[in-house]
mmCIF file of C-alpha atoms in Angstrom:
data_model
loop_
_atom_site.group_PDB
_atom_site.id
_atom_site.type_symbol
_atom_site.label_atom_id
_atom_site.label_comp_id
_atom_site.label_asym_id
_atom_site.label_seq_id
_atom_site.Cartn_x
_atom_site.Cartn_y
_atom_site.Cartn_z
ATOM 1 C CA MET A 1 -196.905 176.024 -129.061
ATOM 2 C CA VAL A 2 -197.374 177.851 -125.762
ATOM 3 C CA TYR A 3 -197.694 175.916 -122.541
ATOM 4 C CA ARG A 4 -199.445 177.242 -119.508
ATOM 5 C CA ILE A 5 -198.270 175.994 -116.165
ATOM 6 C CA VAL A 6 -201.176 174.460 -114.286
ATOM 7 C CA SER A 7 -201.240 173.984 -110.546
ATOM 8 C CA VAL A 8 -201.830 170.329 -109.722
ATOM 9 C CA PRO A 9 -202.789 169.587 -106.103
ATOM 10 C CA ILE A 10 -200.600 166.965 -104.408
ATOM 11 C CA TYR A 11 -201.615 164.982 -101.341
ATOM 12 C CA SER A 12 -198.908 163.012 -99.502
ATOM 13 C CA GLU A 13 -198.624 160.298 -96.858
ATOM 14 C CA TYR A 14 -195.480 158.796 -95.347
ATOM 15 C CA ILE A 15 -195.514 155.311 -93.933
ATOM 16 C CA GLU A 16 -192.956 152.762 -92.704
ATOM 17 C CA ALA A 17 -192.769 148.975 -92.642
ATOM 18 C CA ARG A 18 -190.096 146.454 -91.683
ATOM 19 C CA GLY A 19 -188.401 143.634 -93.510
ATOM 20 C CA HIS A 20 -188.934 139.942 -92.782
ATOM 21 C CA SER A 21 -186.815 136.845 -93.498
ATOM 22 C CA VAL A 22 -189.485 135.155 -95.710
ATOM 23 C CA ILE A 23 -190.193 138.114 -98.008
ATOM 24 C CA LYS A 24 -190.034 136.835 -101.583
ATOM 25 C CA ALA A 25 -191.945 139.465 -103.512
ATOM 26 C CA LEU A 26 -192.744 137.209 -106.435
ATOM 27 C CA HIS A 27 -196.418 137.935 -107.017
ATOM 28 C CA PRO A 28 -197.207 138.908 -110.616
ATOM 29 C CA SER A 29 -200.113 141.249 -110.019
ATOM 30 C CA THR A 30 -199.982 142.849 -106.525
ATOM 31 C CA PHE A 31 -197.765 143.941 -103.671
ATOM 32 C CA GLU A 32 -198.836 144.249 -100.096
ATOM 33 C CA LEU A 33 -197.773 145.880 -96.846
ATOM 34 C CA THR A 34 -199.161 144.505 -93.599
ATOM 35 C CA LYS A 35 -199.293 145.382 -89.901
ATOM 36 C CA ASP A 36 -198.755 141.733 -89.107
ATOM 37 C CA SER A 37 -195.382 141.012 -87.570
ATOM 38 C CA ASP A 38 -195.147 137.466 -88.868
ATOM 39 C CA ILE A 39 -195.994 136.115 -92.312
ATOM 40 C CA SER A 40 -195.911 132.707 -93.978
ATOM 41 C CA GLU A 41 -193.898 131.497 -96.951
ATOM 42 C CA ARG A 42 -197.128 131.633 -98.988
ATOM 43 C CA GLY A 43 -197.367 135.470 -98.791
ATOM 44 C CA ASP A 44 -195.422 136.088 -101.982
ATOM 45 C CA CYS A 45 -196.977 139.493 -102.518
ATOM 46 C CA ILE A 46 -195.854 140.907 -99.149
ATOM 47 C CA ILE A 47 -192.978 143.380 -99.211
ATOM 48 C CA GLY A 48 -193.168 144.783 -95.665
ATOM 49 C CA VAL A 49 -194.463 143.904 -92.191
ATOM 50 C CA LYS A 50 -195.173 145.858 -88.996
ATOM 51 C CA LEU A 51 -196.705 148.605 -91.108
ATOM 52 C CA ASP A 52 -197.251 151.737 -89.034
ATOM 53 C CA LYS A 53 -200.612 152.741 -90.696
ATOM 54 C CA GLY A 54 -203.393 150.902 -92.448
ATOM 55 C CA LEU A 55 -205.519 152.494 -95.152
ATOM 56 C CA LYS A 56 -208.214 153.452 -92.655
ATOM 57 C CA GLU A 57 -205.675 155.631 -90.777
ATOM 58 C CA LEU A 58 -204.603 157.698 -93.723
ATOM 59 C CA ASP A 59 -205.566 161.346 -93.867
ATOM 60 C CA ASP A 60 -209.147 162.001 -95.121
ATOM 61 C CA ASP A 61 -208.063 164.590 -97.762
ATOM 62 C CA PHE A 62 -205.478 162.095 -99.054
ATOM 63 C CA LYS A 63 -208.121 159.370 -99.345
ATOM 64 C CA GLU A 64 -210.623 161.768 -101.020
ATOM 65 C CA ALA A 65 -207.959 162.626 -103.635
ATOM 66 C CA ALA A 66 -207.141 158.954 -104.218
ATOM 67 C CA ARG A 67 -210.877 158.351 -104.823
ATOM 68 C CA ARG A 68 -210.857 160.481 -107.978
ATOM 69 C CA ASP A 69 -210.800 158.758 -111.348
ATOM 70 C CA SER A 70 -208.425 161.533 -112.501
ATOM 71 C CA SER A 71 -205.829 160.807 -109.824
ATOM 72 C CA VAL A 72 -202.374 159.391 -110.319
ATOM 73 C CA ILE A 73 -200.612 157.747 -107.382
ATOM 74 C CA ILE A 74 -196.846 157.779 -107.091
ATOM 75 C CA MET A 75 -195.176 155.575 -104.513
ATOM 76 C CA ILE A 76 -191.491 155.886 -103.672
ATOM 77 C CA LEU A 77 -190.174 152.817 -101.884
ATOM 78 C CA GLN A 78 -186.859 153.354 -100.096
ATOM 79 C CA VAL A 79 -184.565 151.084 -98.107
ATOM 80 C CA ASP A 80 -181.363 152.765 -97.057
ATOM 81 C CA ASP A 81 -179.910 154.377 -100.221
ATOM 82 C CA LEU A 82 -182.017 152.274 -102.656
ATOM 83 C CA ARG A 83 -185.221 153.559 -104.237
ATOM 84 C CA ASP A 84 -187.912 152.228 -106.540
ATOM 85 C CA ILE A 85 -190.879 154.158 -107.979
ATOM 86 C CA VAL A 86 -194.301 152.775 -108.692
ATOM 87 C CA LEU A 87 -197.017 154.589 -110.682
ATOM 88 C CA ALA A 88 -200.685 153.701 -110.338
ATOM 89 C CA ARG A 89 -204.163 155.103 -110.595
ATOM 90 C CA GLY A 90 -206.797 156.058 -108.096
ATOM 91 C CA SER A 91 -210.505 155.352 -108.552
ATOM 92 C CA SER A 92 -213.832 156.667 -107.393
ATOM 93 C CA LYS A 93 -214.601 153.070 -106.361
ATOM 94 C CA LEU A 94 -211.764 152.841 -103.818
ATOM 95 C CA ILE A 95 -212.962 151.872 -100.338
ATOM 96 C CA LEU A 96 -209.745 152.579 -98.385
ATOM 97 C CA GLU A 97 -211.043 151.164 -95.092
ATOM 98 C CA ASP A 98 -208.708 148.255 -94.222
ATOM 99 C CA ASP A 99 -207.004 148.952 -90.884
ATOM 100 C CA ARG A 100 -204.324 146.278 -91.316
ATOM 101 C CA ARG A 101 -203.159 146.117 -94.945
ATOM 102 C CA ILE A 102 -202.323 148.180 -98.000
ATOM 103 C CA VAL A 103 -202.432 146.496 -101.402
ATOM 104 C CA VAL A 104 -201.419 147.931 -104.779
ATOM 105 C CA ARG A 105 -202.722 146.095 -107.861
ATOM 106 C CA ARG A 106 -201.911 145.830 -111.532
ATOM 107 C CA SER A 107 -205.578 144.960 -112.163
ATOM 108 C CA ARG A 108 -208.712 147.021 -111.589
ATOM 109 C CA PHE A 109 -209.909 144.789 -108.710
ATOM 110 C CA ILE A 110 -210.874 146.825 -105.658
ATOM 111 C CA GLY A 111 -211.297 145.604 -102.066
ATOM 112 C CA PRO A 112 -211.188 147.444 -98.739
ATOM 113 C CA GLU A 113 -207.405 146.938 -98.725
ATOM 114 C CA THR A 114 -206.738 148.383 -102.162
ATOM 115 C CA LEU A 115 -204.819 151.645 -102.294
ATOM 116 C CA ALA A 116 -204.285 151.874 -106.085
ATOM 117 C CA ILE A 117 -205.065 150.090 -109.322
ATOM 118 C CA GLU A 118 -203.427 149.699 -112.758
ATOM 119 C CA SER A 119 -200.010 149.761 -111.088
ATOM 120 C CA SER A 120 -196.819 149.908 -113.171
ATOM 121 C CA LYS A 121 -195.338 147.261 -110.885
ATOM 122 C CA ALA A 122 -196.276 144.213 -108.873
ATOM 123 C CA ALA A 123 -194.100 142.529 -106.213
ATOM 124 C CA ARG A 124 -192.046 140.577 -108.777
ATOM 125 C CA ASP A 125 -191.201 143.802 -110.696
ATOM 126 C CA LEU A 126 -189.699 145.683 -107.750
ATOM 127 C CA ASP A 127 -185.951 146.287 -107.580
ATOM 128 C CA ARG A 128 -184.401 143.002 -106.433
ATOM 129 C CA SER A 129 -181.714 144.851 -104.454
ATOM 130 C CA ILE A 130 -184.442 146.407 -102.340
ATOM 131 C CA ILE A 131 -186.149 143.013 -101.891
ATOM 132 C CA ARG A 132 -182.879 141.382 -100.794
ATOM 133 C CA ARG A 133 -182.483 144.089 -98.132
ATOM 134 C CA LEU A 134 -186.113 143.571 -97.061
ATOM 135 C CA GLN A 135 -185.279 139.939 -96.272
ATOM 136 C CA ASP A 136 -183.428 141.329 -93.251
ATOM 137 C CA PRO A 137 -185.878 141.873 -90.372
ATOM 138 C CA LYS A 138 -183.844 144.920 -89.245
ATOM 139 C CA SER A 139 -184.421 146.765 -92.501
ATOM 140 C CA ILE A 140 -186.848 149.687 -92.659
ATOM 141 C CA LEU A 141 -188.958 150.302 -95.747
ATOM 142 C CA ARG A 142 -189.894 153.989 -96.032
ATOM 143 C CA ILE A 143 -192.743 154.695 -98.392
ATOM 144 C CA SER A 144 -193.858 158.112 -99.553
ATOM 145 C CA ILE A 145 -197.164 158.096 -101.385
ATOM 146 C CA HIS A 146 -198.249 161.093 -103.467
ATOM 147 C CA VAL A 147 -201.653 161.574 -105.086
ATOM 148 C CA LEU A 148 -201.883 164.019 -107.928
ATOM 149 C CA ASP A 149 -205.320 165.104 -109.117
ATOM 150 C CA LEU A 150 -204.964 165.602 -112.827
ATOM 151 C CA SER A 151 -208.525 166.821 -113.427
ATOM 152 C CA GLU A 152 -207.298 170.345 -114.207
ATOM 153 C CA ILE A 153 -204.931 169.070 -116.863
ATOM 154 C CA LEU A 154 -207.393 166.528 -118.279
ATOM 155 C CA SER A 155 -210.074 169.164 -118.706
ATOM 156 C CA LYS A 156 -207.956 171.131 -121.183
#
């Protein structure tokens, strides 16, 4: 079998959030980042506060790529020397207009705050070492988000 190397466009965004003492990250179907500086004990999907960008502020080309049914979204979550990787899908139905929150979902539910659907991980699935560090308000969560448009590969 002969394989031809195909060029796959990659669109990237880099965002940061902070830890908070009440982060639990126990939600079974989502995780969330918020610009809010304070959260309640009930926010068990929240993994970061003081987010530096909401969905509305992300680059237009990035959002256009995420809105393709053929897109794959890779998120790399990093605190200090610890990393976790989340794979998800984009969708032509994504709204990407929330200016305060970013939510990643295991389900196919889409709201203005939804970045990605059919995620490989929810809050409770994330590396617990990272979550423990995020319980320190001084911790910084660095997130790189990459959208790959697989339409070229899928058309073969």
